[in-house]
Coordinates of C-alpha atoms in Angstrom, one line a residue:
M30 CA 82.2 125.5 119.5
T31 CA 83.9 124.9 116.2
A32 CA 85.6 127.8 114.4
P33 CA 84.3 128.3 110.9
T34 CA 87.8 127.7 109.5
H35 CA 87.8 124.2 111.1
T36 CA 84.8 122.9 109.2
V37 CA 85.8 119.5 107.8
T38 CA 85.0 118.8 104.2
N39 CA 86.3 116.5 101.5
Q40 CA 87.6 113.8 103.9
A41 CA 86.9 110.1 103.5
P42 CA 84.8 108.6 106.3
P43 CA 86.6 105.8 108.2
L44 CA 86.3 102.3 106.7
V45 CA 84.4 100.8 109.6
G46 CA 81.3 98.8 110.2
H47 CA 81.7 96.6 107.2
D48 CA 82.2 92.8 106.5
V49 CA 85.9 92.3 105.7
Y50 CA 85.2 88.9 104.3
S51 CA 82.1 89.5 102.1
T52 CA 83.5 92.7 100.6
D53 CA 86.7 90.9 99.5
R54 CA 85.5 89.3 96.3
A55 CA 88.7 87.4 95.5
L56 CA 88.7 85.9 98.9
A57 CA 85.1 84.9 99.0
E58 CA 85.2 83.5 95.5
G59 CA 88.3 81.5 96.3
V60 CA 86.6 79.9 99.3
A61 CA 83.6 79.0 97.2
R62 CA 85.9 77.5 94.6
H63 CA 87.8 75.2 96.9
A64 CA 85.3 74.3 99.6
D65 CA 83.1 71.2 99.6
P66 CA 79.7 72.5 98.4
V67 CA 78.1 70.6 101.2
R68 CA 79.9 72.8 103.8
L69 CA 80.1 76.1 101.9
A70 CA 77.1 77.7 103.7
E71 CA 78.5 76.8 107.1
I72 CA 82.0 78.1 106.2
T73 CA 80.6 81.2 104.7
G74 CA 78.5 81.9 107.8
E75 CA 81.6 81.5 110.0
L76 CA 83.7 83.8 107.8
R77 CA 81.0 86.5 107.6
D78 CA 80.7 86.6 111.3
L79 CA 84.5 87.0 111.6
G80 CA 84.4 89.5 108.8
K81 CA 81.9 91.7 110.6
A82 CA 83.9 91.5 113.8
A83 CA 87.1 92.5 111.9
G84 CA 85.3 95.5 110.3
S85 CA 83.9 96.8 113.6
A86 CA 85.1 99.9 115.4
Q87 CA 85.7 97.8 118.5
A88 CA 88.2 95.5 116.8
Q89 CA 90.0 98.5 115.2
R90 CA 90.3 100.1 118.7
W91 CA 91.8 96.9 120.1
A92 CA 94.4 97.0 117.3
E93 CA 95.3 100.6 118.0
E94 CA 95.6 99.9 121.8
A95 CA 97.7 96.7 121.4
N96 CA 100.2 98.6 119.2
T97 CA 100.2 101.8 121.4
F98 CA 100.6 100.0 124.7
T99 CA 103.3 97.5 123.7
P100 CA 104.4 94.5 125.8
V101 CA 106.5 95.0 128.9
L102 CA 109.0 92.5 130.2
R103 CA 109.1 91.8 134.0
T104 CA 112.1 89.6 134.8
H105 CA 111.7 89.7 138.6
D106 CA 108.9 90.3 141.1
R107 CA 109.1 92.9 143.8
Y108 CA 111.0 90.6 146.1
G109 CA 113.7 89.7 143.6
N110 CA 112.3 86.4 142.5
R111 CA 112.8 85.5 138.8
I112 CA 109.4 85.4 137.1
D113 CA 110.1 86.1 133.4
E114 CA 106.7 87.3 132.5
V115 CA 105.5 89.7 129.8
D116 CA 102.6 92.0 130.4
F117 CA 100.3 92.7 127.5
H118 CA 97.5 95.3 127.1
P119 CA 94.0 93.8 127.6
S120 CA 93.3 94.5 123.9
W121 CA 96.1 92.1 122.9
H122 CA 94.3 89.4 124.9
R123 CA 91.0 90.3 123.3
L124 CA 92.4 90.0 119.8
L125 CA 94.1 86.7 120.5
G126 CA 91.1 85.4 122.3
H127 CA 88.8 86.2 119.4
A128 CA 91.3 84.5 117.0
V129 CA 91.4 81.3 119.1
S130 CA 87.6 81.2 119.6
S131 CA 87.1 81.6 115.8
G132 CA 89.1 78.5 115.1
L133 CA 92.3 80.0 113.8
T134 CA 94.4 77.4 115.5
D135 CA 92.1 74.6 114.6
A136 CA 92.8 73.4 111.0
W137 CA 94.0 69.8 111.2
S138 CA 91.0 68.1 112.6
R139 CA 88.2 69.6 110.5
P140 CA 87.0 69.0 106.9
D141 CA 88.1 71.9 104.8
G142 CA 89.9 73.0 107.9
H143 CA 93.0 74.5 106.3
L144 CA 90.9 76.5 103.7
R145 CA 88.5 78.0 106.2
R146 CA 91.3 78.6 108.7
A147 CA 93.5 80.3 106.0
A148 CA 90.6 82.6 105.0
G149 CA 89.8 83.4 108.6
F150 CA 93.5 84.2 109.2
M151 CA 93.5 86.6 106.3
V152 CA 90.3 88.3 107.5
W153 CA 91.4 88.7 111.2
S154 CA 95.0 89.6 110.3
Q155 CA 93.6 92.7 108.6
V156 CA 92.6 94.0 112.0
E157 CA 96.1 93.6 113.6
A158 CA 99.0 91.4 112.5
G159 CA 101.1 91.1 115.6
H160 CA 98.9 88.6 117.5
G161 CA 98.9 86.4 114.4
C162 CA 102.4 85.2 115.4
P163 CA 101.3 82.9 118.3
V164 CA 98.2 81.9 116.3
S165 CA 100.4 80.8 113.4
M166 CA 102.9 78.9 115.5
T167 CA 100.2 77.1 117.5
H168 CA 98.6 76.0 114.3
A169 CA 101.9 74.9 112.7
A170 CA 103.2 73.0 115.7
V171 CA 100.7 70.2 115.2
P172 CA 102.5 68.3 112.4
A173 CA 105.8 68.4 114.2
L174 CA 104.2 67.0 117.4
R175 CA 102.8 64.2 115.4
A176 CA 106.3 62.8 115.1
D177 CA 105.6 61.6 118.7
P178 CA 102.1 60.1 119.0
R179 CA 102.1 60.5 122.8
L180 CA 103.0 64.2 122.6
A181 CA 100.4 64.7 119.9
A182 CA 97.7 63.0 122.0
E183 CA 98.6 65.2 125.0
W184 CA 98.9 68.6 123.2
E185 CA 96.9 68.6 120.0
P186 CA 93.4 68.9 121.6
R187 CA 94.6 71.9 123.5
L188 CA 96.3 73.6 120.5
G189 CA 93.0 73.2 118.5
S190 CA 90.9 74.4 121.4
R191 CA 88.5 77.3 121.0
V192 CA 89.4 78.5 124.6
Y193 CA 92.0 81.1 125.2
D194 CA 93.6 80.9 128.6
A195 CA 96.5 83.3 129.2
R196 CA 97.5 81.9 132.6
L197 CA 100.8 80.2 133.2
L198 CA 99.6 76.8 134.5
P199 CA 100.6 73.2 134.0
P200 CA 99.4 72.0 130.6
G201 CA 97.1 69.5 132.2
Q202 CA 95.2 72.2 134.0
K203 CA 94.5 74.3 130.9
P204 CA 91.5 74.0 128.4
G205 CA 93.6 75.5 125.6
A206 CA 97.2 76.2 124.9
L207 CA 99.5 78.2 122.6
F208 CA 102.8 77.3 121.2
G209 CA 105.9 79.3 120.2
M210 CA 109.1 78.4 118.5
G211 CA 112.8 79.0 119.1
M212 CA 115.2 77.9 116.4
T213 CA 117.6 80.7 115.5
E214 CA 120.6 81.7 117.5
K215 CA 122.8 84.8 117.3
Q216 CA 125.8 83.0 115.7
G217 CA 123.7 81.1 113.1
G218 CA 120.5 82.8 112.2
S219 CA 118.8 80.9 109.4
D220 CA 121.7 78.4 109.5
V221 CA 120.1 76.4 112.3
R222 CA 122.7 73.6 112.0
A223 CA 125.1 76.0 113.5
N224 CA 123.1 76.1 116.7
T225 CA 125.1 75.7 119.9
T226 CA 122.4 75.0 122.4
R227 CA 123.2 71.7 124.1
A228 CA 120.9 68.9 125.2
E229 CA 122.0 66.5 127.9
P230 CA 119.9 63.3 128.5
L231 CA 118.2 62.9 131.8
A232 CA 117.2 59.8 133.6
E233 CA 113.7 59.6 132.2
D234 CA 113.7 58.3 128.7
G235 CA 113.1 61.1 126.1
T236 CA 113.8 63.9 128.5
Y237 CA 116.8 66.3 128.4
A238 CA 118.3 69.4 130.1
L239 CA 119.0 72.2 127.6
T240 CA 121.6 74.9 128.0
G241 CA 121.9 77.7 125.5
H242 CA 120.6 81.0 124.1
K243 CA 117.9 81.6 121.6
W244 CA 118.2 84.8 119.6
F245 CA 114.6 85.0 118.5
C246 CA 111.8 83.4 120.5
S247 CA 108.4 85.0 119.7
A248 CA 105.4 84.9 121.9
P249 CA 107.3 84.0 125.1
M250 CA 104.2 83.8 127.2
S251 CA 103.1 80.7 125.2
D252 CA 102.6 77.4 127.0
G253 CA 105.1 75.4 125.0
F254 CA 107.9 75.9 122.5
L255 CA 109.5 73.8 119.8
V256 CA 113.2 74.4 119.8
L257 CA 116.3 72.8 118.3
A258 CA 119.4 71.8 120.2
Q259 CA 122.5 69.6 119.7
V260 CA 122.7 66.2 121.4
P261 CA 126.3 65.1 121.8
A262 CA 126.7 61.5 120.8
Q263 CA 130.0 59.6 120.0
G264 CA 131.9 62.8 119.3
Q265 CA 129.3 64.1 116.8
D266 CA 126.4 66.6 117.5
R267 CA 123.0 65.6 116.5
L268 CA 120.6 68.4 115.9
T269 CA 117.3 67.4 117.5
C270 CA 113.8 68.9 118.1
F271 CA 112.5 69.4 121.6
L272 CA 109.3 70.5 123.4
V273 CA 110.0 73.0 126.1
P274 CA 107.0 73.7 128.4
R275 CA 106.8 77.0 130.3
V276 CA 105.3 75.4 133.3
L277 CA 106.2 71.8 134.5
A278 CA 103.6 69.2 135.5
D279 CA 104.2 69.9 139.2
G280 CA 103.3 73.5 138.8
S281 CA 106.9 74.9 139.0
R282 CA 108.2 77.2 136.3
N283 CA 110.6 75.8 133.8
V284 CA 114.0 77.6 133.4
F285 CA 113.1 80.1 130.7
A286 CA 115.0 83.3 131.3
I287 CA 113.8 86.1 129.1
Q288 CA 116.8 88.4 128.6
R289 CA 115.1 91.2 126.7
L290 CA 112.3 92.0 124.2
K291 CA 113.3 93.0 120.7
D292 CA 112.7 96.6 119.8
K293 CA 111.3 96.0 116.3
L294 CA 110.4 98.0 113.3
G295 CA 106.9 96.8 113.2
N296 CA 104.9 93.9 114.8
R297 CA 105.0 96.1 117.9
S298 CA 102.2 94.4 119.7
N299 CA 103.9 91.0 119.7
A300 CA 106.7 90.2 122.1
S301 CA 109.8 88.8 120.4
S302 CA 112.4 87.9 122.9
E303 CA 115.8 86.4 123.6
V304 CA 115.7 83.6 126.1
E305 CA 118.4 81.6 128.0
F306 CA 118.1 77.9 128.8
A307 CA 120.2 76.7 131.8
G308 CA 119.2 73.2 132.7
T309 CA 115.8 73.7 131.1
W310 CA 113.7 70.6 131.1
A311 CA 112.6 69.4 127.6
R312 CA 111.1 66.4 125.9
R313 CA 112.5 65.1 122.6
V314 CA 110.2 65.3 119.6
G315 CA 111.1 62.7 116.9
E316 CA 114.5 61.0 116.7
E317 CA 117.8 62.3 117.8
G318 CA 119.6 63.9 114.9
R319 CA 116.3 64.4 112.9
G320 CA 115.6 67.9 114.2
V321 CA 115.2 69.6 110.9
A322 CA 113.2 66.7 109.4
T323 CA 110.9 66.8 112.5
I324 CA 110.3 70.5 112.4
I325 CA 110.2 71.0 108.6
E326 CA 106.4 70.6 108.3
M327 CA 106.0 73.3 111.0
V328 CA 108.2 75.5 109.0
A329 CA 106.2 74.9 105.9
A330 CA 103.0 75.8 107.6
T331 CA 104.4 79.0 109.1
R332 CA 105.8 79.9 105.7
L333 CA 102.4 79.6 104.2
D334 CA 101.1 81.8 107.0
C335 CA 103.7 84.4 106.1
A336 CA 102.3 84.5 102.6
L337 CA 98.7 84.6 104.0
G338 CA 99.7 87.4 106.4
S339 CA 101.2 89.4 103.5
A340 CA 98.2 88.8 101.3
A341 CA 96.0 90.1 104.2
L342 CA 98.1 93.2 104.6
M343 CA 98.0 93.9 100.8
R344 CA 94.2 93.5 100.8
Q345 CA 93.8 95.9 103.7
A346 CA 96.1 98.4 102.1
V347 CA 94.2 98.2 98.8
A348 CA 90.8 98.4 100.5
Q349 CA 91.9 101.6 102.3
A350 CA 93.3 103.2 99.2
V351 CA 90.2 102.4 97.1
H352 CA 87.9 103.6 99.9
H353 CA 89.8 106.8 100.2
A354 CA 89.8 107.5 96.5
T355 CA 86.0 106.8 96.4
Y356 CA 85.2 109.7 98.7
R357 CA 88.1 112.1 98.2
H358 CA 87.6 114.8 95.5
A359 CA 90.5 116.5 93.7
F360 CA 90.8 118.4 90.4
G361 CA 87.1 118.6 89.8
G362 CA 85.9 115.1 90.7
P363 CA 86.3 111.9 92.8
L364 CA 89.9 110.6 92.8
I365 CA 88.7 107.2 91.8
D366 CA 87.5 108.5 88.5
K367 CA 90.8 110.1 87.6
P368 CA 92.5 107.9 84.9
L369 CA 96.0 107.9 86.5
M370 CA 94.7 107.2 90.0
R371 CA 92.5 104.5 88.6
N372 CA 95.5 102.8 86.9
V373 CA 97.4 102.8 90.3
L374 CA 94.5 101.4 92.1
A375 CA 93.8 98.7 89.5
D376 CA 97.5 97.7 89.5
L377 CA 97.5 97.4 93.3
A378 CA 94.2 95.4 93.2
L379 CA 95.7 93.1 90.6
E380 CA 98.7 92.3 92.9
S381 CA 96.5 91.7 95.8
E382 CA 94.1 89.4 94.0
A383 CA 97.0 87.3 92.6
A384 CA 98.3 86.8 96.1
T385 CA 95.0 85.9 97.5
T386 CA 94.2 83.4 94.8
T387 CA 97.6 81.7 95.2
V388 CA 97.6 81.3 99.0
L389 CA 94.1 79.9 99.0
R390 CA 95.1 77.3 96.4
L391 CA 97.9 76.2 98.6
A392 CA 95.7 76.1 101.7
A393 CA 93.3 73.8 99.7
A394 CA 96.3 71.6 98.9
Y395 CA 96.6 70.9 102.6
D396 CA 93.0 69.8 102.8
A397 CA 93.3 67.5 99.8
D398 CA 96.6 66.0 101.2
T399 CA 97.1 63.6 98.3
P400 CA 100.7 62.7 97.2
Q401 CA 100.3 65.1 94.3
E402 CA 99.2 67.9 96.5
R403 CA 101.9 67.3 99.1
S404 CA 104.5 67.5 96.3
L405 CA 102.9 70.7 95.0
R406 CA 103.1 72.2 98.5
R407 CA 106.7 71.3 98.9
L408 CA 107.7 73.5 96.0
A409 CA 104.9 76.0 95.7
V410 CA 104.9 77.2 99.3
A411 CA 108.6 78.3 99.1
V412 CA 108.0 79.9 95.7
T413 CA 104.9 81.8 97.0
K414 CA 106.4 82.8 100.3
F415 CA 109.3 84.3 98.4
W416 CA 107.3 86.3 96.0
V417 CA 104.1 87.4 97.9
T418 CA 106.1 88.6 100.9
K419 CA 108.4 90.5 98.6
R420 CA 105.5 92.3 96.9
C421 CA 103.9 93.3 100.2
P422 CA 106.1 96.3 101.0
A423 CA 105.7 97.7 97.5
V424 CA 102.0 97.5 97.7
A425 CA 101.9 99.0 101.2
V426 CA 103.9 102.1 100.3
E427 CA 102.0 102.8 97.1
A428 CA 98.7 102.4 98.8
L429 CA 99.8 104.7 101.6
E430 CA 100.7 107.3 98.9
C431 CA 97.2 107.1 97.5
L432 CA 96.0 108.7 100.8
G433 CA 98.6 111.4 100.4
G434 CA 99.7 113.1 103.6
N435 CA 96.7 111.5 105.5
G436 CA 98.3 108.1 104.8
Y437 CA 101.6 109.2 106.5
V438 CA 99.7 110.0 109.7
E439 CA 99.5 107.3 112.3
E440 CA 95.8 107.6 112.8
S441 CA 95.1 106.4 109.3
G442 CA 96.5 102.9 110.1
M443 CA 98.6 102.9 107.0
P444 CA 101.9 103.5 108.8
R445 CA 101.3 100.3 110.9
I446 CA 100.6 98.4 107.7
F447 CA 103.8 99.8 106.1
R448 CA 105.9 98.9 109.2
E449 CA 104.5 95.4 109.2
S450 CA 105.0 94.9 105.5
P451 CA 108.7 93.7 105.4
L452 CA 108.2 91.3 108.3
N453 CA 107.0 88.2 106.6
S454 CA 109.8 88.2 104.1
V455 CA 112.3 88.1 106.9
W456 CA 110.5 85.5 109.2
E457 CA 110.7 81.8 108.6
G458 CA 113.5 82.2 106.2
S459 CA 114.4 85.3 104.2
G460 CA 114.2 85.6 100.4
N461 CA 117.6 84.0 99.8
V462 CA 116.7 81.1 102.1
Q463 CA 113.5 80.5 100.1
A464 CA 115.2 80.7 96.8
L465 CA 117.9 78.2 97.9
D466 CA 115.2 75.9 99.2
V467 CA 113.5 76.0 95.8
L468 CA 116.9 75.1 94.2
R469 CA 117.2 72.1 96.5
V470 CA 113.8 70.9 95.6
L471 CA 114.4 71.4 91.8
Q472 CA 117.6 69.3 92.1
R473 CA 116.5 66.6 94.5
E474 CA 112.7 66.1 94.4
P475 CA 111.5 65.5 90.8
Q476 CA 108.0 64.6 92.0
A477 CA 107.6 68.1 93.4
V478 CA 108.8 69.7 90.1
D479 CA 106.3 67.4 88.2
A480 CA 103.5 68.5 90.5
F481 CA 104.3 72.2 90.0
L482 CA 104.5 71.8 86.2
T483 CA 101.3 69.9 86.2
E484 CA 99.5 72.6 88.1
I485 CA 100.6 75.4 85.8
G486 CA 99.9 73.2 82.8
L487 CA 96.2 73.1 83.6
A488 CA 96.0 76.6 82.0
H489 CA 97.9 75.6 78.8
G490 CA 96.5 77.2 75.7
A491 CA 94.3 79.7 77.6
D492 CA 96.6 82.7 77.1
H493 CA 99.5 83.0 74.7
R494 CA 101.4 85.2 77.1
L495 CA 101.2 82.6 79.8
D496 CA 102.3 79.9 77.4
A497 CA 105.3 82.0 76.4
A498 CA 106.2 82.6 80.0
V499 CA 106.0 78.9 80.8
K500 CA 108.3 78.2 77.8
D501 CA 110.8 80.7 79.1
L502 CA 110.6 79.2 82.6
L503 CA 111.3 75.7 81.3
A504 CA 114.4 77.0 79.6
D505 CA 115.5 78.6 82.9
L506 CA 115.0 75.3 84.7
A507 CA 117.0 73.4 82.2
D508 CA 120.0 75.7 82.5
L509 CA 121.9 74.9 85.6
E510 CA 124.9 77.1 84.9
D511 CA 125.3 79.7 87.7
I512 CA 121.9 78.6 89.0
E513 CA 122.5 79.8 92.5
A514 CA 123.3 83.4 91.4
R515 CA 120.1 83.3 89.2
A516 CA 117.9 81.7 91.9
R517 CA 115.8 84.8 92.7
R518 CA 115.2 85.4 89.0
V519 CA 114.1 81.7 88.5
V520 CA 111.8 81.7 91.6
E521 CA 110.3 85.0 90.6
R522 CA 109.3 83.6 87.2
M523 CA 107.9 80.5 88.9
A524 CA 105.8 82.6 91.1
L525 CA 104.4 84.8 88.3
V526 CA 103.7 81.8 86.1
L527 CA 101.9 80.0 89.0
Q528 CA 99.8 83.2 89.7
G529 CA 99.1 83.7 86.0
S530 CA 97.9 80.1 85.6
L531 CA 95.6 80.3 88.6
L532 CA 94.1 83.7 87.5
V533 CA 93.6 82.4 83.9
R534 CA 91.7 79.4 85.3
F535 CA 89.7 81.1 88.0
A536 CA 89.6 84.9 87.9
P537 CA 87.3 87.1 85.8
A538 CA 88.6 87.9 82.3
P539 CA 89.7 91.6 83.1
V540 CA 91.8 90.3 86.0
A541 CA 93.5 87.5 84.1
D542 CA 94.1 89.6 81.0
A543 CA 95.6 92.5 82.8
F544 CA 97.9 90.1 84.8
C545 CA 99.1 88.3 81.8
A546 CA 99.6 91.5 79.8
S547 CA 101.6 93.2 82.5
R548 CA 103.4 90.6 84.6
L549 CA 103.9 88.0 81.9
G550 CA 103.7 89.9 78.6
R551 CA 105.8 92.6 80.1
D552 CA 103.6 95.5 78.9
W553 CA 104.2 97.2 82.2
G554 CA 106.5 99.7 83.8
T555 CA 108.6 99.5 86.9
A556 CA 106.1 101.3 89.2
F557 CA 102.5 100.6 90.1
G558 CA 100.1 102.5 87.9
T559 CA 101.7 101.4 84.6
L560 CA 99.1 98.9 83.3
P561 CA 98.7 98.9 79.5
R562 CA 95.9 100.6 77.6
S563 CA 94.2 97.2 77.1
A564 CA 93.5 96.8 80.9
D565 CA 89.9 97.3 82.0
L566 CA 90.8 99.6 84.8
A567 CA 87.3 100.4 85.9
A568 CA 86.4 96.7 86.3
L569 CA 89.6 96.0 88.3
V570 CA 89.0 98.9 90.7
E571 CA 85.3 98.2 91.1
R572 CA 86.1 94.6 92.0
A573 CA 88.4 95.7 94.7
R574 CA 86.0 98.2 96.4
P575 CA 85.3 97.2 100.0
V576 CA 81.5 97.2 99.6
E577 CA 79.0 94.4 99.7
R578 CA 77.2 93.5 96.5

């Protein structure tokens, strides 16, 4: 029996039972823009299936359970034997299994593979972000392994497999495999050249024994890991890349002592660990002393995934906020019709669409893979990673506020989005690391600068505010005085100009005009909800509504 005072009215229904892909117009239009028309129907079908799964009540329940029942480290079995295993809730395995079976680790061998995989990663990450870590690293390990054709031939088919197998077995006995990464150490952090892990050559050519401590090693139950270690040679250390398998070919466990799991702000479903190597068997990947060069393409791919993950979080936050405002009534009518709320929602939607449009353009650059596109990626990935991941927390907290007190309650899902929102700006190089990387490219790789300027130049003459912003940016790039102290300002301008140029070329007029007026023309405040009078608020909000047309 329900007491009359407990009758529930004026509450938004849960956002469930919808197609996450098809209801995201910016995402679906971006895929249609960049995909080969011959394959578009096939790609759309795959993404719609994934979108329906992502919007299901079942997937949302998996996400809740994976974050409620977090990983548990078991260092020893009942008899005292060292086992170094992490137990996950079954829902973690279901989420990860669905990601693998949907091809989210299989981009490198398919036509339009990076585009369809990026779109799928955005769709499925909106369910739950933590399991995206091993998905991302497995995908990104491929270009690093290609530094050694034998290793690539052995591992690449398993990394791109559609079969998820969580068992710890020798690689040759598994139909599919996942990869992790361990680069940072407690004394160095992002300064990986300060690593102290040592690698001593063994009798077999290309094999080594590692001794050291990795401060962050995510997804420790993966089948293999790419790590960096110093090879002593003629009195000088050579930072080198290595492959560390969890299980050796004879079935014995490699030395991989998990010391503890990190107690993190967010990303709770994912096990991030500290690990000790003590005579750990490893195979060299690439040449001695070329560790950073070998692993750099993996880092670039994971950095793009950080931007994709942030774009996914922003889209989900905006979708929840617009959905809530559609059904919630206050002050005599639906919240979505209130001018001030509409301005907030429109502003959030604008930020989300700019992020989505940019990350899809960069994913398409991987598929094209021409010298021009590779040069564009070299600069634009760092620029985009810096900016999109920085904008994510601001979007998350404002979207949460749109739900009022309901948004602060765990059951709404918004707190999990908020806790996750700073992560991608920290992982794979913080904001300062990205900004300094951009400076290095600006100073040393003129072809990348030319590719970036060519890309933004495709929109020249289409909007006077964009043209003025490009002119200001060129002045910034020409002024090298105190450039390191100004690096964040320069990179921010580069990101906004890149986003503006893409929206002017590809987005509907209300989106492009509002972006150029606010972000480039500076007719904007310092908080969301301060778009100018000229902005078509109704069109922006309607475009962001999570409903099928």
